[in-house]
Amino acid sequence: MAEADINPLSLQEKLIRYLRTGTEGSFFLPGKNKVFRVFGNVIKVMIEAGQGPEAVESIKRVNSEKSYYKREPLLYFLAVATHSSNEPTKKAAYLAVNEVCENPYDLFMWLKHVKDLSQLTKGWGAGLRKTVTKWYHSRDPMLIAEFVTRYVSVGRWHHKDVFRLSHMKPENDSMGFIIKVVCKGLQKAKEEFKNPSEDVQRLITYFDAVNFIKHSDDSFAVAMKMEEVGLHKEHIPVPLLSSKEIWNSLLLGMSVKEVISSLPALARRAFLTIPAEGGGADKVVEDIQRKVLQKINDSKAIEDEKISPFFIYIAIRNYVRVFSRQERREKTHKAGSGVKRELASNTDPTELQSAKKKKKKKKKKDKVQNDVEAEEQQQNEEETNVTDKATKNNPELFESIHSAFKVAVEKNLPCTGKRYLIAVKASVSELGKGIRGTPSISALEVMALMATFYKKKEKSADLGFFTASLTHLNFPKEMENIIAEIGQRAAPVPNLACDPAAPITWALEKNRKYDVFLLLSDGTETHGEVKAEDRLKEYRNKMNLPDTKMILCGLNAPRLDFAKAPGMLDVGGFDATVPDIINKFITDQLDH
């Protein structure tokens, strides 16, 4: 059968993919980076083809659906449209700014890109001034008061600069008061508005509260003021963020996702630590722990907020990592004490130097002799010790986080109904190291998580280990057993020959039908005798599966270049967004 190839992306589909992922091609790079600027040609082509207004509508749609994984590429394309010489496109883009730029961070990032594109050095044009003025005046003055105090600056942009460059003239007293506060200070604004209206008086109360917090070192009074006025974490001076009273107030307005993200910060400050037996309990710390548990145990909120199990797992690892750092500090302290004792007792520097050389030589020899099992055992022991420490710190909390993880797996993990071959490649030297984009988890953990989830949720999933060829693996039920299974087959070096076409070749030889080839590797991939895209085309033809897709996730790769055919995707690194991107790609939702 002639291959009914997956159609190449149209201009509109490339634009949607760019707006969601930051690339119009087949390589996604998780995390914060500026790579998106390199792949920004599709909107320029659309504008030249007279499709600029349609492109702006796509920007508005992706923004309203919240279907993007990165925010800045969307703002960059909006800036490209506003900088266009095509009048209908420029007009549509200026009108979209008020909707797309939801807060000062968005507005300032858009302005930054506008300036970069136009190389503005002095004033603004009438269109830009009018757009920015409308943005401020179309929002409630109390919200603008929050914005100018919560987002004081973004990059090099300040509200004062924006007011000046836009020649902003207030349309009402409330906006006039805010502009005066930003440009002249609160005291001068009060002097000018000696008989304030009710609306202005509310603004005065709000700015007084922010000013009080800025200059106070009384954490209890600040916490009370926060609850009274409704302030946010960004309003709090950094020194006060170590206060238990402040965190106790902050937790009131936090979502479950924000609370889970804050667990490491709370743990570092010992706000999640259960007092030792016989020790006195701090009432505020108890209140913090009660609120945290209440949030994390809210299964409905976890489902409603659509919190990914990967997000929760990474949060668990970040939480445990706090205790790993504590253990390293304790070991360093003990080692330092030993050195001091050694220096005190050994007055002969030659003897001390000789001892150090012997120690270094022995360490090197031991490292060479260590085999995979010994290394794994050491890592497991260290991991067990740290995990035990995290568990004992607050057993109920640790259990609740894992329960939240199970809820997210059950409720928020989608099912595609596809058949998968999950091919993994891990090297001994990389076993316990963090991966690109998420240093708190290892490649082995990612591989085991992905394998566990696909086995649990999907129609069928097979597991294999690949280098230049693929070896089929048993699929243990437990994640820990999957880690052990992969670890036993780990390659001795990360740059061992690793052919991305090998899993497809194996599937052809075994006559196995798969809808998805998902490759997860922590090392370097090289082309084999046949390129991956050619082997995939052959597989689609011979197996009569024209829609079969291939994803290569290089967990430590800053750049990949294997996805050369439609229906292929490269991912460089890993974070909580990657599984959803893979899911959307597999189900053809990434570009529509």
Coordinates of C-alpha atoms in Angstrom, one line a residue:
M1 CA 0.0 0.0 0.0
A2 CA 1.3 3.4 -0.8
E3 CA 1.8 5.4 2.4
A4 CA -1.0 7.7 3.3
D5 CA 1.5 10.0 4.9
I6 CA 0.5 12.2 7.7
N7 CA 0.0 15.6 6.0
P8 CA 2.6 18.2 6.6
L9 CA 1.5 21.1 8.8
S10 CA -0.4 24.0 7.1
L11 CA 0.6 27.6 7.9
Q12 CA -2.3 27.8 10.4
E13 CA -1.3 24.6 12.2
K14 CA 2.3 25.7 12.4
L15 CA 1.1 29.0 13.9
I16 CA -1.0 27.2 16.5
R17 CA 1.9 24.8 17.4
Y18 CA 4.2 27.8 17.8
L19 CA 1.7 29.7 20.0
R20 CA 1.4 26.6 22.3
T21 CA 5.0 25.3 22.4
G22 CA 7.3 28.1 21.1
T23 CA 8.3 26.3 17.9
E24 CA 6.6 25.8 14.6
G25 CA 8.7 22.7 13.9
S26 CA 9.1 19.3 15.5
F27 CA 11.4 20.1 18.3
F28 CA 10.1 21.1 21.8
L29 CA 12.5 22.5 24.4
P30 CA 10.9 22.6 27.9
G31 CA 11.6 25.3 30.4
K32 CA 12.5 28.9 30.0
N33 CA 14.6 29.7 26.9
K34 CA 14.8 32.1 24.0
V35 CA 14.8 29.5 21.3
F36 CA 11.3 30.5 20.3
R37 CA 12.7 33.7 18.6
V38 CA 14.5 31.5 16.1
F39 CA 11.3 29.8 14.9
G40 CA 9.2 32.8 14.4
N41 CA 8.8 33.0 10.6
V42 CA 5.3 31.5 10.2
I43 CA 3.4 34.6 11.2
K44 CA 5.5 36.8 8.9
V45 CA 4.6 34.5 6.0
M46 CA 1.0 34.6 7.0
I47 CA 1.0 38.4 7.1
E48 CA 2.7 38.6 3.7
A49 CA 0.0 36.2 2.4
G50 CA -2.7 38.5 3.7
Q51 CA -3.7 36.2 6.6
G52 CA -2.5 38.6 9.4
P53 CA -5.9 39.2 10.9
E54 CA -6.6 35.4 11.0
A55 CA -3.3 35.0 12.8
V56 CA -4.3 37.5 15.4
E57 CA -7.6 35.6 15.9
S58 CA -5.5 32.5 16.6
I59 CA -3.5 34.3 19.2
K60 CA -6.7 35.4 20.9
R61 CA -8.1 31.8 20.8
V62 CA -5.0 30.1 22.2
N63 CA -4.9 32.7 24.9
S64 CA -8.6 32.4 25.9
E65 CA -8.4 28.6 25.9
K66 CA -5.2 28.6 28.0
S67 CA -3.9 25.9 25.8
Y68 CA -0.3 27.3 25.7
Y69 CA 2.7 25.7 27.5
K70 CA 4.8 28.8 27.3
R71 CA 3.5 32.4 27.6
E72 CA 6.2 34.5 26.0
P73 CA 6.1 33.1 22.5
L74 CA 2.4 34.1 22.3
L75 CA 3.3 37.7 23.4
Y76 CA 6.2 37.7 20.9
F77 CA 3.9 36.9 18.0
L78 CA 1.5 39.6 19.2
A79 CA 4.4 42.1 19.1
V80 CA 5.3 40.9 15.6
A81 CA 1.7 41.5 14.5
T82 CA 1.6 45.0 16.0
H83 CA 4.9 45.9 14.4
S84 CA 3.5 44.8 11.0
S85 CA 3.3 47.2 8.1
N86 CA 0.1 45.6 7.1
E87 CA -2.6 47.9 8.4
P88 CA -5.5 45.4 9.0
T89 CA -3.0 43.1 10.9
K90 CA -1.6 46.0 12.9
K91 CA -5.1 47.2 13.8
A92 CA -6.3 43.8 14.8
A93 CA -3.2 43.2 16.9
Y94 CA -3.5 46.5 18.8
L95 CA -7.2 45.7 19.6
A96 CA -6.1 42.2 20.8
V97 CA -3.6 43.6 23.3
N98 CA -6.2 44.5 25.9
E99 CA -7.5 40.9 25.9
V100 CA -4.3 39.0 25.6
C101 CA -2.1 41.0 28.0
E102 CA -3.8 40.0 31.2
N103 CA -1.5 41.6 33.7
P104 CA 1.6 43.9 33.8
Y105 CA 3.9 41.0 33.2
D106 CA 2.2 40.3 29.9
L107 CA 2.0 44.0 29.0
F108 CA 5.7 44.7 29.8
M109 CA 6.9 41.6 28.0
W110 CA 4.9 42.6 24.9
L111 CA 6.3 46.1 25.1
K112 CA 9.8 44.6 25.4
H113 CA 9.3 42.6 22.2
V114 CA 7.8 45.6 20.4
K115 CA 10.8 47.7 21.3
D116 CA 13.2 44.9 20.2
L117 CA 11.5 44.6 16.9
S118 CA 11.2 48.3 16.1
Q119 CA 14.5 49.4 17.9
L120 CA 12.6 52.3 19.5
T121 CA 14.9 54.6 21.4
K122 CA 12.7 57.6 22.1
G123 CA 8.9 58.2 21.9
W124 CA 6.0 55.9 21.0
G125 CA 3.7 56.2 18.0
A126 CA 0.0 57.2 18.5
G127 CA -1.2 53.6 18.1
L128 CA 1.0 52.3 20.9
R129 CA 0.2 55.2 23.2
K130 CA -3.5 54.7 22.7
T131 CA -3.3 50.9 23.2
V132 CA -1.4 51.2 26.5
T133 CA -3.7 54.0 27.8
K134 CA -6.7 51.9 27.0
W135 CA -5.2 48.8 28.8
Y136 CA -5.0 50.7 32.1
H137 CA -8.3 52.6 31.8
S138 CA -10.3 49.5 30.9
R139 CA -9.6 47.8 34.2
D140 CA -11.0 48.4 37.6
P141 CA -8.9 51.0 39.5
M142 CA -8.5 48.6 42.5
L143 CA -7.1 46.0 40.2
I144 CA -4.7 48.6 38.7
A145 CA -3.7 49.5 42.3
E146 CA -2.9 45.8 42.9
F147 CA -0.9 45.6 39.6
V148 CA 1.3 48.7 40.3
T149 CA 2.2 47.4 43.7
R150 CA 2.4 43.7 43.0
Y151 CA 4.2 43.9 39.7
V152 CA 6.5 46.9 40.3
S153 CA 8.7 46.1 37.4
V154 CA 9.3 43.4 34.8
G155 CA 12.7 43.3 33.2
R156 CA 13.6 47.0 32.8
W157 CA 10.1 48.2 32.5
H158 CA 8.3 50.2 35.3
H159 CA 4.8 51.6 35.4
K160 CA 6.3 55.1 35.7
D161 CA 8.1 54.7 32.4
V162 CA 5.0 53.4 30.7
F163 CA 2.9 56.3 32.0
R164 CA 5.5 58.8 30.8
L165 CA 6.0 57.2 27.3
S166 CA 2.3 56.8 26.7
H167 CA 1.6 60.5 27.7
M168 CA -1.2 59.0 29.8
K169 CA -3.9 61.4 30.8
P170 CA -6.3 60.1 33.5
E171 CA -9.9 59.7 32.6
N172 CA -11.1 59.7 36.2
D173 CA -9.9 60.7 39.7
S174 CA -9.1 57.1 40.7
M175 CA -6.7 56.6 37.8
G176 CA -5.3 60.1 38.4
F177 CA -4.5 59.2 42.0
I178 CA -2.8 55.9 40.9
I179 CA -0.6 57.8 38.4
K180 CA 0.3 60.4 41.0
V181 CA 1.3 57.6 43.5
V182 CA 3.4 55.9 41.0
C183 CA 5.1 59.0 39.7
K184 CA 5.3 61.2 42.8
G185 CA 4.8 59.0 45.8
L186 CA 1.9 58.3 48.1
Q187 CA 2.4 61.4 50.3
K188 CA 2.2 63.9 47.5
A189 CA -0.8 62.1 46.0
K190 CA -2.6 62.5 49.3
E191 CA -1.7 66.1 49.5
E192 CA -3.2 66.7 46.0
F193 CA -6.4 64.8 46.8
K194 CA -7.3 66.4 50.1
N195 CA -11.0 65.7 49.7
P196 CA -11.0 62.3 48.2
S197 CA -14.1 60.6 46.8
E198 CA -15.2 57.2 48.1
D199 CA -13.4 55.4 45.3
V200 CA -10.2 57.3 45.9
Q201 CA -10.4 56.7 49.7
R202 CA -10.5 53.0 49.0
L203 CA -7.3 53.4 47.0
I204 CA -5.7 55.4 49.8
T205 CA -6.5 52.6 52.3
Y206 CA -5.0 50.0 49.9
F207 CA -1.8 52.0 49.3
D208 CA -1.5 52.7 53.0
A209 CA -1.6 49.0 53.7
V210 CA 1.1 48.2 51.1
N211 CA 3.3 51.1 52.4
F212 CA 2.9 49.8 56.0
I213 CA 4.0 46.3 54.9
K214 CA 6.9 47.6 53.0
H215 CA 8.4 49.4 56.0
S216 CA 7.3 47.1 58.9
D217 CA 9.3 44.3 60.5
D218 CA 6.4 43.2 62.7
S219 CA 5.3 39.9 61.0
F220 CA 2.2 39.5 63.1
A221 CA 0.9 43.0 62.2
V222 CA 1.8 42.5 58.5
A223 CA -0.1 39.2 58.4
M224 CA -3.2 40.9 59.9
K225 CA -2.9 43.7 57.3
M226 CA -2.6 41.1 54.5
E227 CA -5.8 39.4 55.5
E228 CA -7.6 42.7 56.0
V229 CA -6.7 44.2 52.6
G230 CA -6.2 41.0 50.5
L231 CA -2.5 41.3 49.5
H232 CA -0.3 38.7 47.8
K233 CA 3.1 37.1 48.2
E234 CA 4.7 39.6 45.8
H235 CA 3.8 42.4 48.2
I236 CA 5.8 41.0 51.1
P237 CA 9.4 42.1 51.6
V238 CA 11.8 39.1 51.3
P239 CA 13.0 39.1 54.9
L240 CA 9.4 38.7 56.1
L241 CA 8.9 35.5 54.0
S242 CA 10.7 33.6 56.7
S243 CA 7.9 34.4 59.1
K244 CA 5.4 31.7 60.1
E245 CA 2.6 34.3 60.6
I246 CA 3.1 35.5 57.0
W247 CA 2.9 32.0 55.6
N248 CA -0.1 31.2 57.7
S249 CA -1.9 34.2 56.1
L250 CA -0.6 33.4 52.6
L251 CA -2.0 29.9 52.7
L252 CA -5.6 31.2 52.9
G253 CA -5.6 32.4 49.3
M254 CA -3.5 29.7 47.7
S255 CA -4.7 27.1 45.3
V256 CA -3.8 23.4 45.8
K257 CA -1.2 23.7 43.1
E258 CA 0.4 26.7 44.7
V259 CA 0.5 24.9 48.1
I260 CA 2.1 21.8 46.6
S261 CA 4.7 24.1 44.9
S262 CA 5.4 25.8 48.2
L263 CA 6.2 22.6 50.2
P264 CA 10.0 22.9 49.8
A265 CA 9.9 26.5 51.0
L266 CA 7.8 25.5 54.0
A267 CA 10.0 22.5 54.8
R268 CA 13.2 24.5 54.7
R269 CA 11.7 26.8 57.4
A270 CA 10.7 23.8 59.5
F271 CA 7.0 24.8 59.3
L272 CA 6.1 21.3 58.3
T273 CA 8.1 19.5 61.0
I274 CA 6.2 17.6 63.7
P275 CA 7.7 18.4 67.1
A276 CA 9.7 15.6 68.7
E277 CA 8.0 13.5 71.3
G278 CA 7.6 15.6 74.5
G279 CA 8.3 18.8 72.6
G280 CA 6.0 21.8 72.7
A281 CA 3.8 22.4 69.6
D282 CA 3.8 25.9 68.1
K283 CA 0.2 27.0 67.5
V284 CA 0.9 29.0 64.3
V285 CA 3.0 26.1 62.9
E286 CA 0.2 23.7 63.7
D287 CA -2.2 26.0 61.9
I288 CA 0.1 26.0 58.8
Q289 CA 0.2 22.2 58.8
R290 CA -3.5 21.9 59.2
K291 CA -4.1 24.3 56.2
V292 CA -1.6 22.5 54.1
L293 CA -3.1 19.1 54.8
Q294 CA -6.6 20.4 54.1
K295 CA -5.5 21.7 50.7
I296 CA -3.6 18.6 49.7
N297 CA -6.4 16.2 50.7
D298 CA -8.9 18.1 48.6
S299 CA -9.4 15.5 45.8
K300 CA -12.1 17.6 44.1
A301 CA -9.8 20.6 43.9
I302 CA -7.0 18.4 42.5
E303 CA -9.4 17.2 39.8
D304 CA -10.8 20.7 39.1
E305 CA -7.4 22.3 38.9
K306 CA -6.3 19.5 36.5
I307 CA -3.1 19.0 38.4
S308 CA -0.8 16.6 36.5
P309 CA 0.6 13.6 38.5
F310 CA 4.0 14.5 37.0
F311 CA 3.7 17.9 38.7
I312 CA 2.9 16.3 42.0
Y313 CA 5.7 13.7 41.6
I314 CA 8.3 16.5 40.9
A315 CA 7.0 18.4 43.9
I316 CA 7.5 15.3 46.1
R317 CA 11.0 15.0 44.8
N318 CA 11.7 18.7 45.5
Y319 CA 10.3 18.2 49.0
V320 CA 12.5 15.2 49.7
R321 CA 15.5 17.1 48.2
V322 CA 15.2 19.6 51.1
F323 CA 16.2 16.8 53.5
S324 CA 18.9 15.6 51.1
R325 CA 20.5 19.0 51.3
Q326 CA 20.2 19.0 55.1
E327 CA 22.0 15.6 55.2
R328 CA 24.8 16.8 53.0
R329 CA 25.3 19.9 55.3
E330 CA 25.5 17.6 58.3
K331 CA 28.0 15.3 56.6
T332 CA 30.1 18.4 55.5
H333 CA 30.0 19.7 59.0
K334 CA 31.2 16.3 60.4
A335 CA 33.9 16.0 57.8
G336 CA 35.1 19.5 58.5
S337 CA 35.4 18.7 62.2
G338 CA 37.4 15.6 61.4
V339 CA 39.8 17.6 59.2
K340 CA 40.4 20.0 62.1
R341 CA 41.1 17.1 64.5
E342 CA 43.5 15.6 61.9
L343 CA 45.3 18.9 61.5
A344 CA 45.7 19.3 65.2
S345 CA 47.2 15.9 65.7
N346 CA 49.4 15.7 62.6
T347 CA 52.0 18.4 62.8
D348 CA 54.0 16.9 60.0
P349 CA 52.7 18.4 56.7
T350 CA 54.6 15.8 54.6
E351 CA 52.8 13.0 56.3
L352 CA 49.4 14.8 55.9
Q353 CA 50.0 15.3 52.2
S354 CA 51.0 11.7 51.8
A355 CA 47.8 10.6 53.6
K356 CA 45.7 12.8 51.3
K357 CA 47.4 11.3 48.2
K358 CA 46.7 7.8 49.4
K359 CA 43.1 8.7 50.1
K360 CA 42.7 10.2 46.6
K361 CA 44.3 7.2 45.0
K362 CA 42.1 4.7 46.9
K363 CA 39.0 6.7 46.0
K364 CA 39.9 6.6 42.3
K365 CA 40.5 2.9 42.5
D366 CA 37.2 2.3 44.2
K367 CA 35.4 4.3 41.6
V368 CA 36.9 2.2 38.8
Q369 CA 36.0 -1.0 40.5
N370 CA 32.4 -0.1 41.3
D371 CA 30.0 -2.0 39.1
V372 CA 26.4 -1.1 38.2
E373 CA 24.9 -3.1 41.1
A374 CA 27.2 -1.4 43.7
E375 CA 26.4 2.0 42.4
E376 CA 22.6 1.3 42.3
Q377 CA 22.8 -0.1 45.9
Q378 CA 24.5 3.0 47.1
Q379 CA 22.0 5.3 45.5
N380 CA 19.1 3.3 46.8
E381 CA 20.5 3.4 50.3
E382 CA 21.0 7.2 50.1
E383 CA 17.5 7.6 48.7
T384 CA 16.0 5.4 51.4
N385 CA 17.7 7.4 54.1
V386 CA 16.6 10.7 52.8
T387 CA 13.0 9.5 52.1
D388 CA 12.8 8.1 55.7
K389 CA 13.9 11.4 57.0
A390 CA 11.2 13.2 54.9
T391 CA 8.6 10.7 56.1
K392 CA 9.5 11.0 59.8
N393 CA 9.5 14.8 59.5
N394 CA 5.7 14.7 59.0
P395 CA 4.2 11.2 58.3
E396 CA 0.7 12.4 57.7
L397 CA 1.9 15.0 55.2
F398 CA 4.1 12.6 53.3
E399 CA 1.2 10.1 53.1
S400 CA -1.2 12.9 51.9
I401 CA 1.1 14.0 49.1
H402 CA 1.3 10.5 47.8
S403 CA -2.5 10.2 48.1
A404 CA -2.8 13.4 46.0
F405 CA -0.4 11.8 43.5
K406 CA -2.7 8.8 43.2
V407 CA -5.8 11.0 42.8
A408 CA -4.1 12.9 40.0
V409 CA -3.2 9.6 38.2
E410 CA -6.7 8.4 38.5
K411 CA -8.6 11.6 37.6
N412 CA -6.2 13.8 35.5
L413 CA -4.3 11.3 33.4
P414 CA -5.8 11.0 29.9
C415 CA -6.2 7.8 27.9
T416 CA -5.6 7.9 24.2
G417 CA -6.6 4.3 23.4
K418 CA -3.4 3.7 21.5
R419 CA -0.9 0.9 21.4
Y420 CA 2.6 1.9 22.6
L421 CA 6.1 0.6 22.4
I422 CA 8.1 2.5 25.1
A423 CA 11.8 2.1 24.3
V424 CA 14.3 3.4 26.9
K425 CA 18.0 3.9 27.0
A426 CA 19.9 4.6 30.2
S427 CA 23.7 4.8 30.9
V428 CA 25.4 3.9 34.2
S429 CA 27.2 7.2 34.5
E430 CA 23.8 9.1 34.4
L431 CA 21.8 6.8 36.6
G432 CA 21.3 9.1 39.6
K433 CA 21.8 12.5 38.0
G434 CA 19.0 15.0 37.5
I435 CA 17.8 15.7 34.0
R436 CA 17.6 18.8 31.8
G437 CA 14.7 21.0 32.9
T438 CA 14.0 19.1 36.2
P439 CA 17.2 18.5 38.2
S440 CA 15.3 17.0 41.1
I441 CA 14.4 13.7 39.3
S442 CA 16.5 11.2 37.4
A443 CA 16.1 9.8 33.9
L444 CA 15.3 6.4 35.4
E445 CA 12.4 7.9 37.4
V446 CA 11.0 9.6 34.2
M447 CA 11.3 6.3 32.3
A448 CA 9.6 4.3 35.1
L449 CA 6.8 6.9 35.5
M450 CA 6.0 7.1 31.8
A451 CA 6.1 3.3 31.5
T452 CA 3.9 2.8 34.6
F453 CA 1.3 5.4 33.5
Y454 CA 1.0 4.1 30.0
K455 CA 0.7 0.5 31.2
K456 CA -2.0 1.5 33.6
K457 CA -4.1 3.8 31.3
E458 CA -3.6 2.7 27.7
K459 CA -4.9 -0.1 25.5
S460 CA -1.6 -1.8 25.4
A461 CA 2.1 -0.9 26.2
D462 CA 5.3 -2.9 25.7
L463 CA 8.7 -2.0 27.2
G464 CA 12.1 -2.4 25.6
F465 CA 15.7 -1.3 26.2
F466 CA 17.5 0.0 23.1
T467 CA 21.0 0.9 22.0
A468 CA 22.0 -0.3 18.4
S469 CA 19.1 -2.8 18.8
L470 CA 16.2 -3.3 21.0
T471 CA 15.7 -5.9 23.8
H472 CA 12.2 -6.6 25.0
L473 CA 11.8 -6.3 28.7
N474 CA 9.3 -7.8 31.1
F475 CA 6.8 -5.2 32.4
P476 CA 6.8 -5.3 36.2
K477 CA 3.7 -3.9 37.9
E478 CA 5.6 -1.7 40.4
M479 CA 7.4 1.4 39.5
E480 CA 10.4 0.4 41.7
N481 CA 10.7 -2.9 39.8
I482 CA 10.7 -1.1 36.5
I483 CA 13.6 1.1 37.7
A484 CA 15.5 -2.0 38.7
E485 CA 14.8 -3.7 35.4
I486 CA 16.1 -0.7 33.4
G487 CA 19.0 -0.2 35.7
Q488 CA 20.2 -3.7 35.3
R489 CA 20.5 -3.2 31.5
A490 CA 22.1 0.3 31.8
A491 CA 24.8 0.9 29.2
P492 CA 28.3 1.4 30.6
V493 CA 28.8 4.8 28.9
P494 CA 26.4 7.5 27.8
N495 CA 27.7 7.8 24.2
L496 CA 27.4 4.1 23.4
A497 CA 25.9 3.7 19.9
C498 CA 22.2 4.4 20.2
D499 CA 20.0 4.1 17.1
P500 CA 16.5 5.7 17.3
A501 CA 15.4 3.4 14.4
A502 CA 16.1 0.3 16.4
P503 CA 12.7 0.0 18.2
I504 CA 10.9 0.3 14.8
T505 CA 13.2 -2.3 13.3
W506 CA 12.4 -4.7 16.1
A507 CA 8.7 -4.1 15.7
L508 CA 9.0 -4.9 12.0
E509 CA 10.9 -8.1 12.6
K510 CA 8.4 -9.2 15.3
N511 CA 5.4 -8.1 13.2
R512 CA 4.1 -6.0 16.2
K513 CA 1.5 -3.4 15.6
Y514 CA 2.0 0.0 17.4
D515 CA 0.3 3.4 17.1
V516 CA 3.1 5.1 19.0
F517 CA 6.9 4.6 19.4
L518 CA 7.9 6.5 22.5
L519 CA 11.7 6.7 23.0
L520 CA 13.2 7.9 26.2
S521 CA 17.0 8.4 26.4
D522 CA 19.5 10.0 28.8
G523 CA 22.4 9.8 26.4
T524 CA 23.5 10.6 22.8
E525 CA 21.5 9.3 19.8
T526 CA 23.1 8.6 16.4
H527 CA 21.7 7.6 13.1
G528 CA 22.1 3.9 12.3
E529 CA 22.2 2.3 8.9
V530 CA 18.7 3.5 8.2
K531 CA 17.4 6.9 9.4
A532 CA 14.5 6.9 11.8
E533 CA 12.1 8.8 9.5
D534 CA 12.8 6.3 6.7
R535 CA 12.2 3.3 9.0
L536 CA 9.0 4.9 10.3
K537 CA 7.7 5.3 6.7
E538 CA 8.6 1.7 6.0
Y539 CA 6.7 0.6 9.1
R540 CA 3.6 2.6 8.2
N541 CA 3.5 1.0 4.7
K542 CA 4.2 -2.6 5.7
M543 CA 2.0 -2.7 8.7
N544 CA -0.8 -0.6 7.1
L545 CA -0.6 1.9 10.0
P546 CA -0.3 5.3 8.2
D547 CA -0.9 7.3 11.4
T548 CA 1.8 5.7 13.6
K549 CA 3.8 8.4 15.4
M550 CA 7.3 8.5 16.9
I551 CA 8.4 10.7 19.8
L552 CA 12.1 10.9 20.9
C553 CA 12.6 12.5 24.3
G554 CA 16.2 13.2 25.0
L555 CA 16.2 13.8 28.7
N556 CA 19.5 15.5 28.7
A557 CA 19.5 16.9 25.2
P558 CA 19.6 20.6 24.5
R559 CA 19.0 19.9 20.8
L560 CA 17.7 17.0 18.7
D561 CA 17.3 16.7 15.0
F562 CA 15.6 13.3 14.3
A563 CA 12.0 14.4 13.7
K564 CA 12.3 14.9 9.9
A565 CA 9.0 13.5 8.8
P566 CA 5.4 14.3 9.7
G567 CA 4.2 12.5 12.7
M568 CA 7.5 12.7 14.5
L569 CA 8.4 14.9 17.5
D570 CA 11.7 15.6 19.3
V571 CA 11.7 16.7 23.0
G572 CA 14.9 18.1 24.6
G573 CA 14.6 17.6 28.4
F574 CA 11.6 17.0 30.6
D575 CA 9.2 18.9 32.9
A576 CA 5.6 18.6 34.0
T577 CA 4.3 19.9 30.6
V578 CA 6.1 17.3 28.5
P579 CA 3.6 14.4 29.0
D580 CA 0.7 16.6 28.0
I581 CA 2.5 17.8 24.9
I582 CA 3.2 14.2 24.0
N583 CA -0.5 13.3 24.6
K584 CA -1.7 16.3 22.5
F585 CA 0.7 15.3 19.7
I586 CA -0.4 11.7 19.7
T587 CA -4.1 12.7 19.5
D588 CA -3.6 15.4 16.9
Q589 CA -4.6 18.2 19.2
L590 CA -1.3 20.1 19.3
D591 CA -1.9 22.0 16.0
H592 CA -5.7 22.6 16.0

